[in-house]
Short mmCIF file of C-alpha atoms and ligand atoms in Angstrom, two decimals:
data_model
loop_
_atom_site.label_atom_id
_atom_site.label_comp_id
_atom_site.label_asym_id
_atom_site.label_seq_id
_atom_site.Cartn_x
_atom_site.Cartn_y
_atom_site.Cartn_z
CA MET A 1 -18.94 63.33 45.65
CA VAL A 2 -19.91 66.81 44.31
CA THR A 3 -22.96 66.78 42.13
CA ARG A 4 -22.28 68.55 38.69
CA GLY A 5 -24.19 71.72 38.53
CA PHE A 6 -25.88 71.61 41.94
CA THR A 7 -25.57 74.80 43.96
CA GLY A 8 -28.45 74.39 46.23
CA ARG A 9 -30.63 76.82 48.08
CA ARG A 10 -28.92 77.39 51.56
CA PRO A 11 -31.14 78.17 54.39
CA PRO A 12 -29.92 81.40 56.43
CA ARG A 13 -27.38 80.54 59.22
CA PRO A 14 -29.62 80.54 62.32
CA GLU A 15 -31.98 78.18 60.48
CA ALA A 16 -29.24 76.06 59.14
CA GLU A 17 -27.91 75.50 62.73
CA ARG A 18 -31.22 74.26 63.96
CA LEU A 19 -31.52 71.80 61.06
CA PRO A 20 -30.18 68.24 61.71
CA PRO A 21 -28.16 66.82 58.74
CA GLY A 22 -30.33 65.98 55.51
CA GLN A 23 -33.39 67.98 56.84
CA TYR A 24 -35.18 71.00 55.27
CA LEU A 25 -37.51 73.53 57.14
CA THR A 26 -41.16 73.44 56.37
CA GLU A 27 -43.95 75.77 57.38
CA ASP A 28 -46.76 73.24 56.86
CA PHE A 29 -47.28 70.30 59.10
CA PRO A 30 -47.11 67.19 56.80
CA VAL A 31 -48.61 64.02 57.71
CA LEU A 32 -46.88 60.53 57.86
CA GLN A 33 -48.91 57.50 58.48
CA LEU A 34 -49.55 53.96 57.12
CA GLY A 35 -53.33 54.19 56.27
CA PRO A 36 -56.45 56.24 57.15
CA THR A 37 -56.77 58.17 60.22
CA PRO A 38 -58.70 55.96 62.84
CA LYS A 39 -61.91 57.44 64.18
CA ILE A 40 -61.40 57.33 68.00
CA ASP A 41 -64.43 57.63 70.48
CA LEU A 42 -63.25 59.60 73.54
CA ALA A 43 -65.85 57.81 75.68
CA ARG A 44 -64.11 54.52 74.93
CA TRP A 45 -60.51 55.74 74.80
CA ARG A 46 -58.13 54.34 77.42
CA PHE A 47 -54.54 54.74 77.98
CA THR A 48 -52.69 51.66 79.42
CA LEU A 49 -49.50 50.87 80.84
CA ARG A 50 -48.39 47.18 80.52
CA GLU A 51 -45.47 44.93 81.36
CA GLY A 52 -45.61 42.34 78.45
CA SER A 53 -49.31 41.61 78.51
CA LYS A 54 -50.01 42.38 82.10
CA PRO A 55 -51.79 45.72 82.64
CA LEU A 56 -50.02 47.93 85.36
CA LYS A 57 -52.33 50.94 85.22
CA SER A 58 -54.95 52.33 82.80
CA TRP A 59 -56.81 55.70 82.56
CA SER A 60 -59.97 56.76 80.89
CA TRP A 61 -60.03 60.07 78.89
CA THR A 62 -61.50 62.05 81.90
CA GLU A 63 -58.94 60.51 84.40
CA PHE A 64 -56.17 61.36 81.83
CA GLU A 65 -57.15 64.83 81.54
CA ALA A 66 -57.02 65.34 85.29
CA LEU A 67 -53.19 64.33 85.45
CA PRO A 68 -50.64 67.19 85.86
CA ARG A 69 -50.08 69.10 82.48
CA THR A 70 -46.88 70.17 81.02
CA ARG A 71 -46.05 72.38 77.95
CA TRP A 72 -43.35 72.01 75.72
CA LYS A 73 -42.23 74.15 72.61
CA GLY A 74 -39.43 73.24 70.16
CA ASP A 75 -38.39 71.64 66.88
CA ILE A 76 -39.60 68.31 65.42
CA HIS A 77 -37.78 66.39 62.76
CA CYS A 78 -39.38 63.77 60.29
CA VAL A 79 -37.27 60.95 58.71
CA THR A 80 -39.07 61.90 55.44
CA LYS A 81 -36.57 65.02 55.55
CA TRP A 82 -38.92 67.90 56.86
CA SER A 83 -38.29 69.71 60.22
CA LYS A 84 -40.78 72.02 61.65
CA PHE A 85 -39.65 74.76 64.21
CA ASP A 86 -41.36 75.89 67.37
CA THR A 87 -44.06 73.48 67.62
CA ALA A 88 -46.12 73.91 70.85
CA TRP A 89 -47.59 70.91 72.65
CA GLU A 90 -49.34 70.20 75.90
CA GLY A 91 -49.79 66.85 77.79
CA VAL A 92 -48.61 64.67 80.53
CA THR A 93 -44.86 63.86 80.84
CA ILE A 94 -44.01 60.17 81.18
CA ASP A 95 -42.40 61.17 84.73
CA ASP A 96 -45.94 62.40 85.75
CA LEU A 97 -47.55 59.41 84.27
CA MET A 98 -45.34 56.98 86.16
CA ALA A 99 -45.74 58.95 89.43
CA ALA A 100 -49.44 58.94 89.09
CA ALA A 101 -49.38 55.19 88.40
CA GLY A 102 -47.22 54.78 91.52
CA ILE A 103 -44.64 52.68 89.74
CA GLU A 104 -41.01 52.58 88.69
CA ALA A 105 -40.30 51.44 85.05
CA PRO A 106 -40.11 47.68 85.37
CA THR A 107 -37.66 47.35 82.35
CA PRO A 108 -35.40 49.73 80.58
CA TYR A 109 -37.30 49.41 77.23
CA LEU A 110 -40.89 49.80 75.87
CA LEU A 111 -43.05 49.86 72.75
CA ALA A 112 -45.55 52.51 72.29
CA GLU A 113 -48.68 51.13 70.81
CA GLY A 114 -51.29 52.93 68.68
CA TYR A 115 -55.02 52.32 68.05
CA ASP A 116 -53.93 51.57 64.51
CA ASP A 117 -51.82 48.60 65.73
CA TYR A 118 -48.73 50.65 65.05
CA THR A 119 -45.77 50.15 67.40
CA THR A 120 -42.39 51.81 67.94
CA ASN A 121 -39.66 51.11 70.40
CA VAL A 122 -38.16 53.88 72.81
CA PRO A 123 -35.67 53.25 75.47
CA VAL A 124 -37.37 54.30 78.92
CA ALA A 125 -34.36 56.69 79.57
CA ASP A 126 -35.40 58.72 76.40
CA LEU A 127 -38.71 59.22 77.85
CA ALA A 128 -37.88 60.06 81.49
CA GLY A 129 -36.36 63.23 82.85
CA GLY A 130 -38.93 65.49 81.21
CA LYS A 131 -37.82 64.34 77.56
CA ALA A 132 -41.15 63.05 76.44
CA MET A 133 -44.90 63.30 77.00
CA VAL A 134 -48.35 61.98 75.95
CA ALA A 135 -49.55 65.01 74.29
CA THR A 136 -53.31 65.86 74.01
CA ARG A 137 -52.84 69.49 72.71
CA TYR A 138 -51.13 71.23 69.86
CA ALA A 139 -50.83 74.81 69.25
CA GLY A 140 -53.32 75.50 71.93
CA ALA A 141 -56.12 73.13 70.73
CA PRO A 142 -56.88 69.49 70.73
CA ILE A 143 -54.64 67.58 68.44
CA PRO A 144 -56.39 67.03 65.12
CA PRO A 145 -56.84 63.39 64.20
CA ASP A 146 -54.57 63.54 61.22
CA HIS A 147 -51.69 64.67 63.69
CA GLY A 148 -52.45 61.76 66.04
CA GLY A 149 -55.25 63.14 68.37
CA PRO A 150 -56.79 62.56 70.63
CA ALA A 151 -53.33 61.66 72.28
CA ARG A 152 -50.11 60.96 70.65
CA LEU A 153 -46.57 60.30 72.11
CA LEU A 154 -44.17 63.26 71.82
CA VAL A 155 -40.52 62.25 71.81
CA PRO A 156 -39.13 65.41 70.06
CA HIS A 157 -35.26 64.47 70.19
CA LEU A 158 -35.79 61.52 68.10
CA TYR A 159 -37.07 61.13 64.57
CA PHE A 160 -40.85 61.77 64.59
CA TRP A 161 -41.90 58.21 63.72
CA LYS A 162 -41.04 57.45 67.37
CA SER A 163 -43.81 59.85 68.51
CA ALA A 164 -46.54 57.35 67.99
CA LYS A 165 -49.90 58.80 66.86
CA TRP A 166 -53.23 57.75 68.46
CA VAL A 167 -51.26 56.19 71.28
CA LYS A 168 -53.27 53.82 73.44
CA GLY A 169 -50.24 52.73 75.75
CA LEU A 170 -46.83 51.84 76.58
CA ARG A 171 -45.82 48.19 76.97
CA PHE A 172 -42.58 47.52 78.86
CA THR A 173 -40.35 45.02 77.29
CA GLN A 174 -37.41 42.94 78.56
CA LYS A 175 -35.20 43.75 75.66
CA ASP A 176 -35.15 46.40 72.93
CA GLU A 177 -37.86 45.11 70.65
CA ALA A 178 -38.22 46.41 67.03
CA GLY A 179 -41.56 48.19 66.17
CA PHE A 180 -43.24 48.54 62.91
CA TRP A 181 -40.83 50.76 61.06
CA GLU A 182 -37.76 49.28 62.85
CA LEU A 183 -38.77 45.73 61.54
CA ARG A 184 -38.77 47.34 57.93
CA GLY A 185 -35.21 48.73 57.99
CA TYR A 186 -35.65 51.84 59.98
CA HIS A 187 -33.14 52.62 62.83
CA MET A 188 -33.68 51.18 66.16
CA TYR A 189 -32.90 54.45 68.01
CA GLY A 190 -33.37 57.32 65.32
CA ASP A 191 -31.23 60.35 66.56
CA PRO A 192 -31.77 63.07 63.86
CA TRP A 193 -28.52 64.56 64.94
CA ARG A 194 -26.54 61.46 64.15
CA GLU A 195 -28.82 61.01 61.07
CA GLN A 196 -29.91 57.44 62.17
CA ARG A 197 -32.49 57.05 59.55
CA PHE A 198 -31.97 53.35 58.58
CA THR A 199 -30.32 50.29 60.10
CA GLY A 200 -26.54 50.73 60.04
CA ASP A 201 -26.60 54.46 59.87
CA MET B 1 -32.18 41.49 59.97
CA PRO B 2 -32.52 44.48 57.43
CA THR B 3 -29.29 45.32 55.48
CA PRO B 4 -27.60 48.55 56.02
CA LEU B 5 -28.46 51.16 53.14
CA THR B 6 -25.46 52.61 51.81
CA TRP B 7 -24.92 55.60 49.38
CA GLN B 8 -23.96 54.68 45.94
CA ASP B 9 -23.18 56.62 42.72
CA ALA B 10 -25.97 56.12 40.24
CA THR B 11 -25.44 57.22 36.70
CA ILE B 12 -28.31 58.92 34.77
CA THR B 13 -28.66 57.05 31.40
CA ALA B 14 -31.63 58.86 30.14
CA ALA B 15 -33.64 62.11 30.86
CA VAL B 16 -36.67 62.84 28.82
CA PRO B 17 -39.84 64.91 29.33
CA GLU B 18 -42.84 62.96 30.53
CA THR B 19 -45.37 65.78 30.78
CA PRO B 20 -44.82 69.50 30.62
CA ARG B 21 -44.08 69.41 34.43
CA VAL B 22 -42.56 65.93 34.85
CA ARG B 23 -39.21 64.69 33.71
CA ARG B 24 -38.33 60.98 33.51
CA LEU B 25 -34.87 60.10 34.63
CA THR B 26 -33.39 56.43 34.13
CA LEU B 27 -30.65 55.54 36.36
CA ALA B 28 -28.24 52.54 36.55
CA VAL B 29 -28.16 51.15 40.14
CA GLY B 30 -26.97 48.09 42.14
CA TRP B 31 -29.05 47.11 45.05
CA PRO B 32 -28.18 45.59 48.46
CA ALA B 33 -31.61 43.83 48.36
CA PRO B 34 -34.40 43.47 45.57
CA PHE B 35 -36.76 46.19 45.54
CA ARG B 36 -40.58 45.89 45.64
CA ALA B 37 -43.05 47.78 43.69
CA GLY B 38 -44.10 50.90 45.74
CA GLN B 39 -40.72 51.61 47.32
CA HIS B 40 -38.71 54.66 47.02
CA VAL B 41 -35.06 55.81 46.94
CA ASP B 42 -33.27 58.73 48.72
CA VAL B 43 -31.23 60.97 46.62
CA ARG B 44 -28.51 63.15 47.78
CA LEU B 45 -27.01 66.25 45.99
CA THR B 46 -23.74 67.85 47.03
CA ALA B 47 -22.61 71.48 46.21
CA PRO B 48 -18.94 72.28 45.75
CA ASP B 49 -18.63 73.69 49.34
CA GLY B 50 -20.08 70.41 50.81
CA TYR B 51 -23.63 71.64 51.48
CA GLN B 52 -26.17 68.79 50.76
CA ALA B 53 -29.76 68.38 50.13
CA GLN B 54 -31.63 65.00 50.25
CA ARG B 55 -35.16 63.94 49.04
CA SER B 56 -37.08 60.86 48.48
CA TYR B 57 -38.40 59.61 45.07
CA SER B 58 -40.52 56.78 44.31
CA ILE B 59 -39.55 54.12 41.73
CA ALA B 60 -41.76 53.90 38.65
CA SER B 61 -40.35 50.97 36.94
CA SER B 62 -41.09 47.29 37.57
CA PRO B 63 -38.78 45.20 40.11
CA THR B 64 -38.37 42.75 37.14
CA THR B 65 -35.65 45.02 35.68
CA PRO B 66 -33.96 46.07 38.93
CA GLU B 67 -30.57 47.20 37.28
CA THR B 68 -32.03 50.43 35.78
CA ILE B 69 -34.98 52.37 37.52
CA ASP B 70 -36.96 55.28 36.28
CA LEU B 71 -37.87 58.20 38.52
CA LEU B 72 -40.49 60.69 37.43
CA ILE B 73 -39.83 64.03 39.10
CA GLU B 74 -42.26 66.90 38.97
CA ARG B 75 -40.85 70.43 38.78
CA LEU B 76 -42.17 72.54 41.84
CA ASP B 77 -41.90 76.28 41.69
CA ASP B 78 -38.69 77.19 43.52
CA GLY B 79 -37.96 73.51 44.10
CA GLU B 80 -34.52 73.00 45.18
CA VAL B 81 -33.93 69.49 44.26
CA SER B 82 -36.77 68.96 41.66
CA GLY B 83 -35.48 72.21 39.95
CA PHE B 84 -32.04 70.54 39.67
CA PHE B 85 -33.56 67.42 38.05
CA ALA B 86 -35.70 69.52 35.71
CA ASP B 87 -33.02 72.07 34.54
CA VAL B 88 -29.56 70.65 35.24
CA ALA B 89 -29.28 66.91 35.39
CA GLU B 90 -28.17 65.15 32.10
CA PRO B 91 -27.35 61.63 30.96
CA GLY B 92 -23.87 60.79 32.09
CA ASP B 93 -24.10 62.71 35.40
CA ALA B 94 -23.76 60.60 38.56
CA ILE B 95 -25.86 61.28 41.63
CA GLU B 96 -25.78 59.70 45.08
CA LEU B 97 -28.66 57.43 45.84
CA ARG B 98 -29.60 54.92 48.47
CA GLY B 99 -32.61 52.40 48.77
CA PRO B 100 -34.88 50.49 48.44
CA ILE B 101 -36.76 52.24 51.28
CA GLY B 102 -40.27 51.64 52.66
CA GLY B 103 -41.82 48.54 53.85
CA ALA B 104 -45.49 49.46 54.14
CA PHE B 105 -46.46 50.88 50.82
CA VAL B 106 -45.59 47.82 48.76
CA TRP B 107 -47.51 45.37 46.73
CA ASP B 108 -46.06 42.06 45.32
CA PRO B 109 -47.86 39.33 43.28
CA ARG B 110 -48.25 36.88 46.35
CA MET B 111 -50.49 39.52 47.95
CA GLY B 112 -52.97 39.06 45.11
CA GLY B 113 -56.00 41.30 44.48
CA PRO B 114 -58.45 43.01 43.67
CA LEU B 115 -56.20 45.83 43.63
CA LEU B 116 -57.46 49.45 43.90
CA LEU B 117 -54.97 52.14 43.16
CA VAL B 118 -55.82 55.88 43.72
CA ALA B 119 -53.43 58.53 42.57
CA GLY B 120 -53.27 62.23 42.79
CA GLY B 121 -50.80 63.84 40.39
CA SER B 122 -47.32 62.62 40.69
CA GLY B 123 -48.59 60.15 43.37
CA VAL B 124 -49.21 57.89 40.44
CA VAL B 125 -45.45 56.99 40.32
CA PRO B 126 -45.17 54.07 42.80
CA LEU B 127 -48.71 52.84 41.55
CA LEU B 128 -47.19 52.63 38.03
CA SER B 129 -44.53 50.18 39.36
CA MET B 130 -47.26 48.05 40.87
CA LEU B 131 -49.24 48.11 37.69
CA ARG B 132 -46.04 47.20 35.68
CA HIS B 133 -45.32 44.44 37.90
CA ARG B 134 -48.67 43.05 37.94
CA ALA B 135 -48.91 43.00 34.08
CA GLU B 136 -45.79 40.85 33.92
CA ALA B 137 -46.02 38.71 37.07
CA ALA B 138 -49.77 38.34 37.85
CA PRO B 139 -51.87 39.48 34.97
CA GLY B 140 -54.80 37.72 36.55
CA VAL B 141 -55.08 40.02 39.38
CA PRO B 142 -57.94 42.47 38.83
CA ALA B 143 -56.67 45.99 39.24
CA LEU B 144 -58.09 49.62 38.71
CA LEU B 145 -56.40 52.80 38.65
CA LEU B 146 -58.50 55.77 39.85
CA TYR B 147 -56.20 58.85 38.76
CA SER B 148 -56.67 62.56 39.38
CA ALA B 149 -54.77 64.93 37.31
CA ARG B 150 -55.12 68.61 36.34
CA THR B 151 -55.53 68.20 32.56
CA ALA B 152 -55.05 65.48 30.08
CA GLU B 153 -51.55 66.41 29.18
CA ASP B 154 -50.65 66.24 32.88
CA VAL B 155 -51.29 62.54 32.87
CA ILE B 156 -48.18 60.68 33.59
CA ALA B 157 -47.60 57.59 31.32
CA ARG B 158 -51.01 58.35 29.60
CA ASP B 159 -50.25 56.35 26.39
CA GLU B 160 -49.23 53.34 28.50
CA LEU B 161 -52.23 53.53 30.77
CA LEU B 162 -54.55 53.95 27.84
CA ARG B 163 -53.06 50.87 26.18
CA ARG B 164 -53.05 48.62 29.32
CA ASP B 165 -56.79 49.85 29.55
CA ALA B 166 -57.49 48.72 26.12
CA GLU B 167 -55.43 45.42 26.16
CA GLU B 168 -55.31 44.03 29.62
CA PRO B 169 -58.49 42.19 30.52
CA GLY B 170 -57.98 42.58 34.23
CA PHE B 171 -57.12 46.46 34.39
CA ARG B 172 -59.35 49.41 34.30
CA LEU B 173 -58.28 53.16 34.14
CA MET B 174 -60.55 55.82 35.60
CA LEU B 175 -59.23 59.33 34.97
CA ALA B 176 -60.55 62.27 36.92
CA LEU B 177 -59.49 65.51 35.31
CA THR B 178 -59.92 68.44 37.63
CA GLN B 179 -59.39 71.28 35.30
CA GLY B 180 -61.47 72.44 32.12
CA PRO B 181 -65.18 72.72 31.69
CA SER B 182 -66.15 69.22 32.81
CA GLY B 183 -63.38 69.13 35.67
CA ARG B 184 -64.16 67.05 38.59
CA ARG B 185 -62.56 65.98 41.61
CA ILE B 186 -62.62 62.40 42.98
CA ASP B 187 -65.76 62.40 45.15
CA ALA B 188 -67.92 59.60 46.88
CA GLY B 189 -69.59 59.06 43.45
CA ARG B 190 -66.41 58.33 41.64
CA ILE B 191 -65.33 56.02 44.50
CA ALA B 192 -68.45 54.13 44.36
CA GLY B 193 -68.04 53.79 40.69
CA ALA B 194 -64.72 52.26 40.88
CA LEU B 195 -65.87 49.89 43.70
CA ALA B 196 -68.82 48.84 41.39
CA ALA B 197 -66.36 48.12 38.49
CA LEU B 198 -63.68 46.37 40.51
CA GLY B 199 -65.52 44.67 43.25
CA MET B 200 -64.41 44.80 46.88
CA PRO B 201 -60.58 45.43 46.90
CA ALA B 202 -58.24 43.09 48.92
CA HIS B 203 -55.80 45.96 48.86
CA THR B 204 -56.03 49.72 48.24
CA PHE B 205 -52.89 52.04 47.93
CA VAL B 206 -53.52 55.82 47.79
CA CYS B 207 -50.67 58.09 46.94
CA GLY B 208 -50.34 61.98 46.40
CA GLY B 209 -50.17 65.16 48.29
CA ASN B 210 -51.21 65.44 51.84
CA PRO B 211 -54.89 66.83 51.47
CA PHE B 212 -55.53 64.53 48.52
CA VAL B 213 -54.53 61.33 50.64
CA SER B 214 -56.44 62.59 53.75
CA ALA B 215 -59.65 63.19 51.55
CA ILE B 216 -59.50 59.94 49.60
CA SER B 217 -58.76 57.70 52.62
CA ASP B 218 -61.77 59.24 54.45
CA LEU B 219 -63.83 58.52 51.55
CA LEU B 220 -62.72 55.04 51.21
CA VAL B 221 -63.48 54.27 54.92
CA GLU B 222 -66.92 55.86 54.49
CA ALA B 223 -67.37 53.61 51.43
CA GLY B 224 -67.02 50.61 53.70
CA LEU B 225 -63.35 49.56 52.99
CA PRO B 226 -61.74 48.08 56.15
CA ALA B 227 -59.00 50.71 57.19
CA ARG B 228 -56.42 48.00 57.47
CA THR B 229 -56.52 47.05 53.87
CA ILE B 230 -55.77 50.66 52.95
CA ARG B 231 -52.06 51.93 52.68
CA THR B 232 -51.18 55.43 52.26
CA GLU B 233 -48.01 57.37 50.93
CA ARG B 234 -47.75 61.22 51.02
CA PHE B 235 -45.35 63.21 48.96
CA GLY B 236 -45.79 66.26 50.94
CA GLY B 237 -47.49 69.57 50.02
C1 LIG C 1 -41.83 58.76 50.01
C2 LIG C 1 -41.83 59.80 49.09
C3 LIG C 1 -41.87 59.61 47.76
C4 LIG C 1 -41.76 60.63 46.91
N1 LIG C 1 -41.83 60.43 45.48
C5 LIG C 1 -41.85 61.43 44.48
C6 LIG C 1 -41.91 61.14 43.12
O1 LIG C 1 -41.98 60.10 42.69
N2 LIG C 1 -41.93 62.15 42.29
C7 LIG C 1 -41.90 63.50 42.75
O2 LIG C 1 -41.88 64.47 42.04
N3 LIG C 1 -41.92 63.65 44.13
C8 LIG C 1 -41.76 62.80 44.99
N4 LIG C 1 -41.78 63.04 46.28
C9 LIG C 1 -41.69 64.45 46.86
C10 LIG C 1 -40.24 64.96 46.83
O3 LIG C 1 -39.45 64.11 47.88
C11 LIG C 1 -39.78 66.25 47.19
O4 LIG C 1 -40.51 66.76 48.16
C12 LIG C 1 -40.22 67.25 45.95
O5 LIG C 1 -39.43 66.93 44.80
C13 LIG C 1 -39.88 68.76 46.31
O6 LIG C 1 -38.49 68.94 46.65
P1 LIG C 1 -37.81 70.19 46.12
O7 LIG C 1 -36.53 70.21 46.73
O8 LIG C 1 -37.93 70.55 44.63
O9 LIG C 1 -38.81 71.30 46.82
P2 LIG C 1 -38.38 72.35 48.08
O10 LIG C 1 -37.40 73.23 47.62
O11 LIG C 1 -38.22 71.45 49.31
O12 LIG C 1 -39.76 73.08 48.24
C14 LIG C 1 -40.17 74.05 47.17
C15 LIG C 1 -41.63 74.45 47.39
O13 LIG C 1 -42.50 73.39 47.28
C16 LIG C 1 -43.30 72.93 48.31
N5 LIG C 1 -43.23 71.65 48.43
C17 LIG C 1 -42.26 70.77 48.69
N6 LIG C 1 -42.51 69.43 48.59
C18 LIG C 1 -43.92 69.38 47.90
C19 LIG C 1 -44.67 68.45 47.55
N7 LIG C 1 -44.43 67.21 47.49
N8 LIG C 1 -45.96 68.88 46.94
C20 LIG C 1 -46.21 70.23 46.88
N9 LIG C 1 -45.50 71.22 47.42
C21 LIG C 1 -44.09 70.84 47.83
C22 LIG C 1 -42.56 73.61 49.53
O14 LIG C 1 -43.26 73.82 50.62
C23 LIG C 1 -41.86 74.87 48.88
O15 LIG C 1 -42.76 75.93 48.96
C24 LIG C 1 -41.84 62.05 47.31
C25 LIG C 1 -41.73 62.22 48.63
C26 LIG C 1 -41.79 61.24 49.52
C27 LIG C 1 -41.68 61.49 51.00
#
């Protein structure tokens, strides 16, 4: 349906091609979260892989900082419609994490869990093969608390609510279980290029 | 299981200035599910060549009259979508919309109170829906709105809020005007004053621009509110 009188402000072509449907480019870095930013003490921080409730492997901050590191630069897309180009992150890929733990993924699904009790589901296949990391640095500096520091998941090919902030671990699940937003009508997978914002998209 | 959200054509039935920068649009809508106070809708505008723009807008009206909703849209300089709603949209026009959206920033009467609402600028919009719903469905729930605006004429729904403050025993309005000779931002003192007047809130909702919401939620946590009782919504900026 054409909206009477709407012409729009089209982004230039190269920019438009990098924007998934329904998104606009922002230069700022907006924040999306449920509540206040949690205060996390690095001395007590841990990152844990679990299968159900059973811990498989756990790292302290110092141990985590010693894992192999990878840099990634690219575009991120938030379901609230903003996209940001050329964001630069550094952290530990999920491949390197699994290798360091000496395990294979026990199930094809998992829930990322945050220190704020946030959860979000991601298929393991979307984290493996260099597609995702647990990031600890943004733009060359530790990730600010408002953006999920000390560590956040980074799954840039999915809407950014999948990139859980203040991540404390990954919990492998037998089936694809809905996380916080997925239980509230947001899409189980969340591919921005197919505009999978909500259930049924 | 959540119901799929499909786009629908909603007709604008009224468009009036609310403040010098904010326009109130009333829309006739049909919902796939009842909406809850605090939720928002997505709107989608389409140009003749098929180009589209989407944005989110909170619902200002109460869920007890779901067949029409009010949106309060602030004009931003060079705003692609807010500019359209400020200058072009008129009653009789149809726009595409879907919702209700958002399951975390919601209040319903069963949740009870006391209810602390903190707004920066147009961030008051979803809180208005909560206050309107409270007055109809749960007037016994104590509620306080701490509302930061630039000047008195920028206060959205000012007459209504002042009237509620005067008439509703359980409701208090605290305005913080940031411009003018006695201009003051919301600081730790203001938060302490609100908490003294209301008591310890069971639920706190904070809405506004990004820096406002970050600053206020830090102040609330420092004032001793448990983080899990505080919900935030950020409009951007
Ligand atoms: C859940 C949610 C609910 C919202 N509810 C409301 C509401 O009830 N009323 C309302 O007026 N807005 C609301 N917004 C903001 C709204 O979605 C748009 O972002 C806003 O109208 C600007 O869109 P635009 O196309 O006019 O501006 P754009 O063309 O996208 O941007 C124009 C300029 O303004 C800046 N800008 C963009 N958005 C903002 C912002 N929110 N604050 C400050 N600067 C900004 C941009 O960086 C740019 O410089 C809400 C946003 C969200 C995420």
